[in-house]
Amino acid sequence: MKHTPLYIGLILLLFSACKVEQEKVPLAQVGTKILYLEEVEEVLPGSLSPEDSTIWMDDFIQKWVQRELMVLNAEENLSASQKDVSRELEDYRNSLITYRYKKALMEQKMDTLITDQEIENYYESHKKEFILKNDIVKAVYLKTPIELSNPEILKELSMDNDPQKLLELDEYGIRYAKSYDRFGDKWIDANRILTQIPLEIDNLERFLRRNKFIESDDTEYYYFICIRDFRFKGEYAPVDFVKSSIKNILLNQRKIDFLKKIETDVYQEGLESSKFKLYTIKK
């Protein structure tokens, strides 16, 4: 079959276009190792401006060159035995796949439910470990414009545990207050809230024992704090204050026990299925 010059030219043109399209753009070279533009573009953060992209790429290229120079020097100056890392790679691989296997087993089979009773039992057995380092309170805080303040309503609603009354308090705070927080009815550091009001308290413990309500004002705002409960530095922490910490402790202990059981079970299964042998060394 004869090919016309035009036909051959079209084939060459297409071949050249494909070659240009596939040709990589080199940015740096160390020894025989080449860094290409495409490699850098793959890791280039997309949120950068053109100017920042240039700075980022220059820094990336410089670090790449420095790293590859160190590798090149190591290759040239270390002995063959010093460059043999096959043992280390095998150990790392074994550690990695073992970790992933144990992690998969924990996700599939380990019971992660920690009951309130377990938390309570641990708390009672380790109570001396949970001593407060700061004063803590359960409180309600509001900062309202003076003309919109209603202390009597606030006192009535904030001390009540009735869900409906607390809902009314939320509605009041959202509607009238400049700042309002019930802190999720959780314990908080006392200083976190007391620093929000223009009032100096000399003896916090004595003050809190004598006052359920803390009130203050300035030229614009009325400040109101209702202390619903309190504990002082040096006392035992309430169990609900340390509940999350205890849960983590129990979960970590459960993980340790679970991993130990995995190793024991794997050994026992290997023994029963003759997956390993132990040789006696003759002396």
mmCIF file of C-alpha atoms in Angstrom:
data_model
loop_
_atom_site.group_PDB
_atom_site.id
_atom_site.type_symbol
_atom_site.label_atom_id
_atom_site.label_comp_id
_atom_site.label_asym_id
_atom_site.label_seq_id
_atom_site.Cartn_x
_atom_site.Cartn_y
_atom_site.Cartn_z
ATOM 1 C CA MET A 1 0.000 0.000 0.000
ATOM 2 C CA LYS A 2 1.411 3.426 -0.999
ATOM 3 C CA HIS A 3 1.140 6.408 1.376
ATOM 4 C CA THR A 4 0.823 9.881 -0.087
ATOM 5 C CA PRO A 5 3.088 12.640 1.333
ATOM 6 C CA LEU A 6 0.003 14.351 2.789
ATOM 7 C CA TYR A 7 -1.032 11.175 4.631
ATOM 8 C CA ILE A 8 2.466 10.662 6.016
ATOM 9 C CA GLY A 9 2.608 14.337 7.055
ATOM 10 C CA LEU A 10 -0.617 14.032 9.012
ATOM 11 C CA ILE A 11 0.704 10.978 10.881
ATOM 12 C CA LEU A 12 3.941 12.799 11.760
ATOM 13 C CA LEU A 13 1.995 15.858 12.890
ATOM 14 C CA LEU A 14 -0.239 13.796 15.178
ATOM 15 C CA PHE A 15 2.766 11.920 16.563
ATOM 16 C CA SER A 16 4.572 15.189 17.295
ATOM 17 C CA ALA A 17 1.487 16.649 19.024
ATOM 18 C CA CYS A 18 1.178 13.604 21.271
ATOM 19 C CA LYS A 19 4.881 13.780 22.080
ATOM 20 C CA VAL A 20 4.652 17.480 23.011
ATOM 21 C CA GLU A 21 1.551 16.851 25.092
ATOM 22 C CA GLN A 22 3.260 14.044 27.041
ATOM 23 C CA GLU A 23 6.616 15.793 27.475
ATOM 24 C CA LYS A 24 7.275 16.782 31.080
ATOM 25 C CA VAL A 25 8.630 20.169 32.120
ATOM 26 C CA PRO A 26 11.775 19.825 34.284
ATOM 27 C CA LEU A 27 12.303 22.272 37.157
ATOM 28 C CA ALA A 28 15.443 20.941 38.858
ATOM 29 C CA GLN A 29 17.879 18.059 38.674
ATOM 30 C CA VAL A 30 20.184 16.467 41.236
ATOM 31 C CA GLY A 31 22.331 13.715 39.809
ATOM 32 C CA THR A 32 19.991 11.640 37.679
ATOM 33 C CA LYS A 33 16.895 12.608 39.693
ATOM 34 C CA ILE A 34 14.647 15.205 38.033
ATOM 35 C CA LEU A 35 11.823 17.238 39.562
ATOM 36 C CA TYR A 36 9.065 17.993 37.062
ATOM 37 C CA LEU A 37 6.531 20.803 37.050
ATOM 38 C CA GLU A 38 3.676 18.293 37.051
ATOM 39 C CA GLU A 39 4.875 16.796 40.342
ATOM 40 C CA VAL A 40 4.883 20.202 42.017
ATOM 41 C CA GLU A 41 1.496 21.153 40.607
ATOM 42 C CA GLU A 42 -0.020 18.007 42.158
ATOM 43 C CA VAL A 43 0.804 19.220 45.684
ATOM 44 C CA LEU A 44 0.461 22.972 45.109
ATOM 45 C CA PRO A 45 -2.315 24.383 47.380
ATOM 46 C CA GLY A 46 -5.147 25.608 45.193
ATOM 47 C CA SER A 47 -6.082 28.512 47.464
ATOM 48 C CA LEU A 48 -2.886 30.509 46.856
ATOM 49 C CA SER A 49 -2.677 33.671 44.792
ATOM 50 C CA PRO A 50 -0.334 33.674 41.741
ATOM 51 C CA GLU A 51 2.294 35.578 43.732
ATOM 52 C CA ASP A 52 2.063 33.223 46.721
ATOM 53 C CA SER A 53 2.128 30.221 44.373
ATOM 54 C CA THR A 54 5.450 31.394 42.956
ATOM 55 C CA ILE A 55 6.914 31.832 46.451
ATOM 56 C CA TRP A 56 5.590 28.436 47.510
ATOM 57 C CA MET A 57 7.021 26.693 44.427
ATOM 58 C CA ASP A 58 10.431 28.334 44.869
ATOM 59 C CA ASP A 59 10.538 27.141 48.465
ATOM 60 C CA PHE A 60 9.394 23.641 47.482
ATOM 61 C CA ILE A 61 12.059 23.375 44.775
ATOM 62 C CA GLN A 62 14.807 24.550 47.123
ATOM 63 C CA LYS A 63 13.823 22.031 49.798
ATOM 64 C CA TRP A 64 13.618 19.278 47.177
ATOM 65 C CA VAL A 65 17.144 20.090 45.948
ATOM 66 C CA GLN A 66 18.514 20.129 49.503
ATOM 67 C CA ARG A 67 16.871 16.807 50.297
ATOM 68 C CA GLU A 68 18.069 15.135 47.114
ATOM 69 C CA LEU A 69 21.616 16.463 47.614
ATOM 70 C CA MET A 70 21.671 14.838 51.037
ATOM 71 C CA VAL A 71 20.456 11.577 49.522
ATOM 72 C CA LEU A 72 23.048 11.816 46.737
ATOM 73 C CA ASN A 73 25.856 12.461 49.210
ATOM 74 C CA ALA A 74 24.681 9.551 51.338
ATOM 75 C CA GLU A 75 24.619 7.276 48.288
ATOM 76 C CA GLU A 76 28.151 8.329 47.334
ATOM 77 C CA ASN A 77 29.730 8.121 50.780
ATOM 78 C CA LEU A 78 28.061 5.248 52.610
ATOM 79 C CA SER A 79 29.149 1.656 52.223
ATOM 80 C CA ALA A 80 26.858 -0.961 50.695
ATOM 81 C CA SER A 81 26.048 -2.396 54.106
ATOM 82 C CA GLN A 82 25.238 1.073 55.480
ATOM 83 C CA LYS A 83 22.863 1.687 52.574
ATOM 84 C CA ASP A 84 21.081 -1.629 53.013
ATOM 85 C CA VAL A 85 17.798 -0.679 54.685
ATOM 86 C CA SER A 86 15.843 -3.782 53.765
ATOM 87 C CA ARG A 87 15.631 -4.915 57.406
ATOM 88 C CA GLU A 88 14.362 -1.530 58.585
ATOM 89 C CA LEU A 89 11.816 -1.407 55.749
ATOM 90 C CA GLU A 90 10.579 -4.880 56.606
ATOM 91 C CA ASP A 91 10.254 -3.962 60.301
ATOM 92 C CA TYR A 92 8.401 -0.764 59.415
ATOM 93 C CA ARG A 93 6.051 -2.612 57.061
ATOM 94 C CA ASN A 94 5.355 -5.275 59.669
ATOM 95 C CA SER A 95 4.625 -2.632 62.314
ATOM 96 C CA LEU A 96 2.358 -0.727 59.947
ATOM 97 C CA ILE A 97 0.232 -3.654 58.774
ATOM 98 C CA THR A 98 0.036 -5.020 62.331
ATOM 99 C CA TYR A 99 -1.186 -1.638 63.551
ATOM 100 C CA ARG A 100 -3.792 -1.494 60.785
ATOM 101 C CA TYR A 101 -4.941 -5.044 61.530
ATOM 102 C CA LYS A 102 -5.368 -4.305 65.240
ATOM 103 C CA LYS A 103 -7.138 -1.041 64.472
ATOM 104 C CA ALA A 104 -9.567 -2.834 62.142
ATOM 105 C CA LEU A 105 -10.303 -5.459 64.799
ATOM 106 C CA MET A 106 -10.944 -2.777 67.422
ATOM 107 C CA GLU A 107 -13.359 -0.968 65.101
ATOM 108 C CA GLN A 108 -15.187 -4.193 64.291
ATOM 109 C CA LYS A 109 -15.268 -6.026 67.606
ATOM 110 C CA MET A 110 -14.374 -3.844 70.588
ATOM 111 C CA ASP A 111 -17.255 -2.639 72.744
ATOM 112 C CA THR A 112 -16.869 1.144 73.083
ATOM 113 C CA LEU A 113 -19.973 1.719 75.213
ATOM 114 C CA ILE A 114 -19.060 3.073 78.653
ATOM 115 C CA THR A 115 -22.054 3.122 80.987
ATOM 116 C CA ASP A 116 -22.794 5.746 83.621
ATOM 117 C CA GLN A 117 -22.501 3.027 86.253
ATOM 118 C CA GLU A 118 -18.959 2.182 85.110
ATOM 119 C CA ILE A 119 -18.060 5.855 85.290
ATOM 120 C CA GLU A 120 -19.576 6.159 88.751
ATOM 121 C CA ASN A 121 -17.742 3.052 89.982
ATOM 122 C CA TYR A 122 -14.403 4.310 88.688
ATOM 123 C CA TYR A 123 -15.013 7.734 90.200
ATOM 124 C CA GLU A 124 -15.762 6.308 93.639
ATOM 125 C CA SER A 125 -12.685 4.067 93.499
ATOM 126 C CA HIS A 126 -10.343 6.870 92.372
ATOM 127 C CA LYS A 127 -11.957 9.898 93.962
ATOM 128 C CA LYS A 128 -8.680 11.249 95.342
ATOM 129 C CA GLU A 129 -7.383 11.587 91.779
ATOM 130 C CA PHE A 130 -10.087 14.138 90.966
ATOM 131 C CA ILE A 131 -9.267 17.154 93.096
ATOM 132 C CA LEU A 132 -10.272 20.504 91.643
ATOM 133 C CA LYS A 133 -7.445 22.846 90.646
ATOM 134 C CA ASN A 134 -9.821 25.788 90.122
ATOM 135 C CA ASP A 135 -13.144 27.050 91.458
ATOM 136 C CA ILE A 136 -16.003 25.930 89.226
ATOM 137 C CA VAL A 137 -19.664 26.900 88.945
ATOM 138 C CA LYS A 138 -22.882 26.142 87.151
ATOM 139 C CA ALA A 139 -24.312 29.506 86.245
ATOM 140 C CA VAL A 140 -26.494 31.699 84.080
ATOM 141 C CA TYR A 141 -25.092 34.927 82.678
ATOM 142 C CA LEU A 142 -26.881 37.875 81.089
ATOM 143 C CA LYS A 143 -25.846 41.325 80.029
ATOM 144 C CA THR A 144 -28.828 43.458 79.094
ATOM 145 C CA PRO A 145 -29.348 47.139 78.349
ATOM 146 C CA ILE A 146 -30.374 48.822 81.589
ATOM 147 C CA GLU A 147 -33.706 49.967 80.210
ATOM 148 C CA LEU A 148 -34.626 46.364 79.302
ATOM 149 C CA SER A 149 -33.460 44.683 82.506
ATOM 150 C CA ASN A 150 -35.942 42.835 84.703
ATOM 151 C CA PRO A 151 -34.054 41.401 87.745
ATOM 152 C CA GLU A 152 -37.069 39.806 89.424
ATOM 153 C CA ILE A 153 -38.057 37.844 86.326
ATOM 154 C CA LEU A 154 -34.447 36.744 85.800
ATOM 155 C CA LYS A 155 -34.100 35.542 89.393
ATOM 156 C CA GLU A 156 -37.305 33.565 89.208
ATOM 157 C CA LEU A 157 -36.508 31.882 85.889
ATOM 158 C CA SER A 158 -32.798 31.214 86.389
ATOM 159 C CA MET A 159 -33.148 29.305 89.669
ATOM 160 C CA ASP A 160 -35.923 27.034 88.423
ATOM 161 C CA ASN A 161 -35.150 23.562 87.011
ATOM 162 C CA ASP A 162 -38.488 23.354 85.249
ATOM 163 C CA PRO A 163 -37.747 22.904 81.502
ATOM 164 C CA GLN A 164 -40.560 25.321 80.639
ATOM 165 C CA LYS A 165 -39.097 28.027 82.896
ATOM 166 C CA LEU A 166 -35.638 27.492 81.418
ATOM 167 C CA LEU A 167 -37.141 27.780 77.945
ATOM 168 C CA GLU A 168 -38.690 31.104 78.965
ATOM 169 C CA LEU A 169 -35.265 32.178 80.259
ATOM 170 C CA ASP A 170 -33.700 31.282 76.906
ATOM 171 C CA GLU A 171 -36.361 33.273 75.082
ATOM 172 C CA TYR A 172 -35.768 36.252 77.377
ATOM 173 C CA GLY A 173 -31.999 36.075 76.844
ATOM 174 C CA ILE A 174 -32.300 35.786 73.075
ATOM 175 C CA ARG A 175 -34.807 38.623 72.877
ATOM 176 C CA TYR A 176 -33.355 41.207 75.273
ATOM 177 C CA ALA A 177 -29.772 40.367 76.214
ATOM 178 C CA LYS A 178 -26.634 41.712 74.603
ATOM 179 C CA SER A 179 -24.887 38.581 75.923
ATOM 180 C CA TYR A 180 -26.528 35.464 77.312
ATOM 181 C CA ASP A 181 -25.270 31.982 78.192
ATOM 182 C CA ARG A 182 -26.363 28.997 80.279
ATOM 183 C CA PHE A 183 -23.160 27.147 79.308
ATOM 184 C CA GLY A 184 -25.115 24.028 78.485
ATOM 185 C CA ASP A 185 -25.891 23.629 82.208
ATOM 186 C CA LYS A 186 -22.309 22.340 82.579
ATOM 187 C CA TRP A 187 -19.579 23.171 85.055
ATOM 188 C CA ILE A 188 -17.258 25.993 84.018
ATOM 189 C CA ASP A 189 -14.256 27.756 85.515
ATOM 190 C CA ALA A 190 -15.602 30.468 87.836
ATOM 191 C CA ASN A 191 -13.180 33.071 86.498
ATOM 192 C CA ARG A 192 -14.537 32.548 82.994
ATOM 193 C CA ILE A 193 -17.835 34.101 83.997
ATOM 194 C CA LEU A 194 -16.904 36.412 86.862
ATOM 195 C CA THR A 195 -14.527 38.391 84.646
ATOM 196 C CA GLN A 196 -17.548 39.330 82.510
ATOM 197 C CA ILE A 197 -18.977 41.716 85.118
ATOM 198 C CA PRO A 198 -17.644 45.051 86.430
ATOM 199 C CA LEU A 199 -17.384 43.872 90.042
ATOM 200 C CA GLU A 200 -14.415 43.013 92.258
ATOM 201 C CA ILE A 201 -14.774 40.023 94.595
ATOM 202 C CA ASP A 202 -12.169 39.738 97.353
ATOM 203 C CA ASN A 203 -13.109 36.332 98.778
ATOM 204 C CA LEU A 204 -14.792 34.199 96.140
ATOM 205 C CA GLU A 205 -15.670 31.261 98.393
ATOM 206 C CA ARG A 206 -17.314 33.443 101.016
ATOM 207 C CA PHE A 207 -19.063 35.472 98.330
ATOM 208 C CA LEU A 208 -20.506 32.423 96.559
ATOM 209 C CA ARG A 209 -21.672 30.840 99.799
ATOM 210 C CA ARG A 210 -23.606 34.017 100.625
ATOM 211 C CA ASN A 211 -24.906 35.016 97.213
ATOM 212 C CA LYS A 212 -26.961 33.117 94.695
ATOM 213 C CA PHE A 213 -27.182 36.162 92.477
ATOM 214 C CA ILE A 214 -24.456 38.524 91.382
ATOM 215 C CA GLU A 215 -25.645 41.861 90.041
ATOM 216 C CA SER A 216 -23.788 44.874 88.741
ATOM 217 C CA ASP A 217 -24.247 47.695 86.241
ATOM 218 C CA ASP A 218 -22.507 50.506 84.427
ATOM 219 C CA THR A 219 -23.829 53.443 82.431
ATOM 220 C CA GLU A 220 -25.269 51.205 79.705
ATOM 221 C CA TYR A 221 -25.757 47.637 80.903
ATOM 222 C CA TYR A 222 -27.159 45.562 83.720
ATOM 223 C CA TYR A 223 -25.073 42.446 84.510
ATOM 224 C CA PHE A 224 -26.657 39.388 86.070
ATOM 225 C CA ILE A 225 -25.191 36.040 87.156
ATOM 226 C CA CYS A 226 -27.158 33.280 88.823
ATOM 227 C CA ILE A 227 -24.926 30.735 90.589
ATOM 228 C CA ARG A 228 -26.853 27.486 90.348
ATOM 229 C CA ASP A 229 -24.111 25.399 91.980
ATOM 230 C CA PHE A 230 -20.436 25.696 92.917
ATOM 231 C CA ARG A 231 -17.349 23.739 93.991
ATOM 232 C CA PHE A 232 -14.050 25.144 95.217
ATOM 233 C CA LYS A 233 -10.405 24.485 94.492
ATOM 234 C CA GLY A 234 -9.141 21.573 96.611
ATOM 235 C CA GLU A 235 -12.535 19.844 96.799
ATOM 236 C CA TYR A 236 -13.473 16.646 94.999
ATOM 237 C CA ALA A 237 -14.587 17.371 91.454
ATOM 238 C CA PRO A 238 -18.236 16.515 90.715
ATOM 239 C CA VAL A 239 -18.532 13.293 88.751
ATOM 240 C CA ASP A 240 -20.238 15.036 85.830
ATOM 241 C CA PHE A 241 -17.320 17.478 85.633
ATOM 242 C CA VAL A 242 -14.801 14.648 85.132
ATOM 243 C CA LYS A 243 -17.136 12.282 83.271
ATOM 244 C CA SER A 244 -15.423 12.788 79.919
ATOM 245 C CA SER A 245 -11.956 12.202 81.409
ATOM 246 C CA ILE A 246 -13.086 9.022 83.156
ATOM 247 C CA LYS A 247 -14.687 7.767 79.955
ATOM 248 C CA ASN A 248 -11.388 8.242 78.094
ATOM 249 C CA ILE A 249 -9.490 6.454 80.865
ATOM 250 C CA LEU A 250 -11.867 3.492 80.732
ATOM 251 C CA LEU A 251 -11.769 3.357 76.942
ATOM 252 C CA ASN A 252 -7.970 3.415 76.892
ATOM 253 C CA GLN A 253 -7.840 0.626 79.470
ATOM 254 C CA ARG A 254 -10.349 -1.361 77.435
ATOM 255 C CA LYS A 255 -8.180 -0.887 74.321
ATOM 256 C CA ILE A 256 -5.103 -2.143 76.174
ATOM 257 C CA ASP A 257 -6.974 -5.220 77.414
ATOM 258 C CA PHE A 258 -8.458 -5.826 73.967
ATOM 259 C CA LEU A 259 -5.048 -5.640 72.257
ATOM 260 C CA LYS A 260 -3.536 -8.011 74.797
ATOM 261 C CA LYS A 261 -6.376 -10.445 74.154
ATOM 262 C CA ILE A 262 -5.795 -10.197 70.388
ATOM 263 C CA GLU A 263 -2.144 -11.199 70.832
ATOM 264 C CA THR A 264 -3.084 -14.058 73.153
ATOM 265 C CA ASP A 265 -5.810 -15.298 70.797
ATOM 266 C CA VAL A 266 -3.557 -15.077 67.733
ATOM 267 C CA TYR A 267 -0.868 -17.084 69.510
ATOM 268 C CA GLN A 268 -3.360 -19.711 70.672
ATOM 269 C CA GLU A 269 -4.905 -19.996 67.202
ATOM 270 C CA GLY A 270 -1.466 -20.329 65.634
ATOM 271 C CA LEU A 271 -0.590 -23.046 68.118
ATOM 272 C CA GLU A 272 -3.788 -25.021 67.476
ATOM 273 C CA SER A 273 -3.469 -24.762 63.683
ATOM 274 C CA SER A 274 0.279 -25.494 63.645
ATOM 275 C CA LYS A 275 1.148 -22.170 62.020
ATOM 276 C CA PHE A 276 4.514 -22.081 63.789
ATOM 277 C CA LYS A 277 7.211 -24.333 65.165
ATOM 278 C CA LEU A 278 9.616 -23.937 68.029
ATOM 279 C CA TYR A 279 12.997 -25.626 67.644
ATOM 280 C CA THR A 280 15.118 -26.964 70.442
ATOM 281 C CA ILE A 281 18.754 -25.978 70.206
ATOM 282 C CA LYS A 282 21.111 -28.820 71.055
ATOM 283 C CA LYS A 283 23.945 -27.802 73.331
#
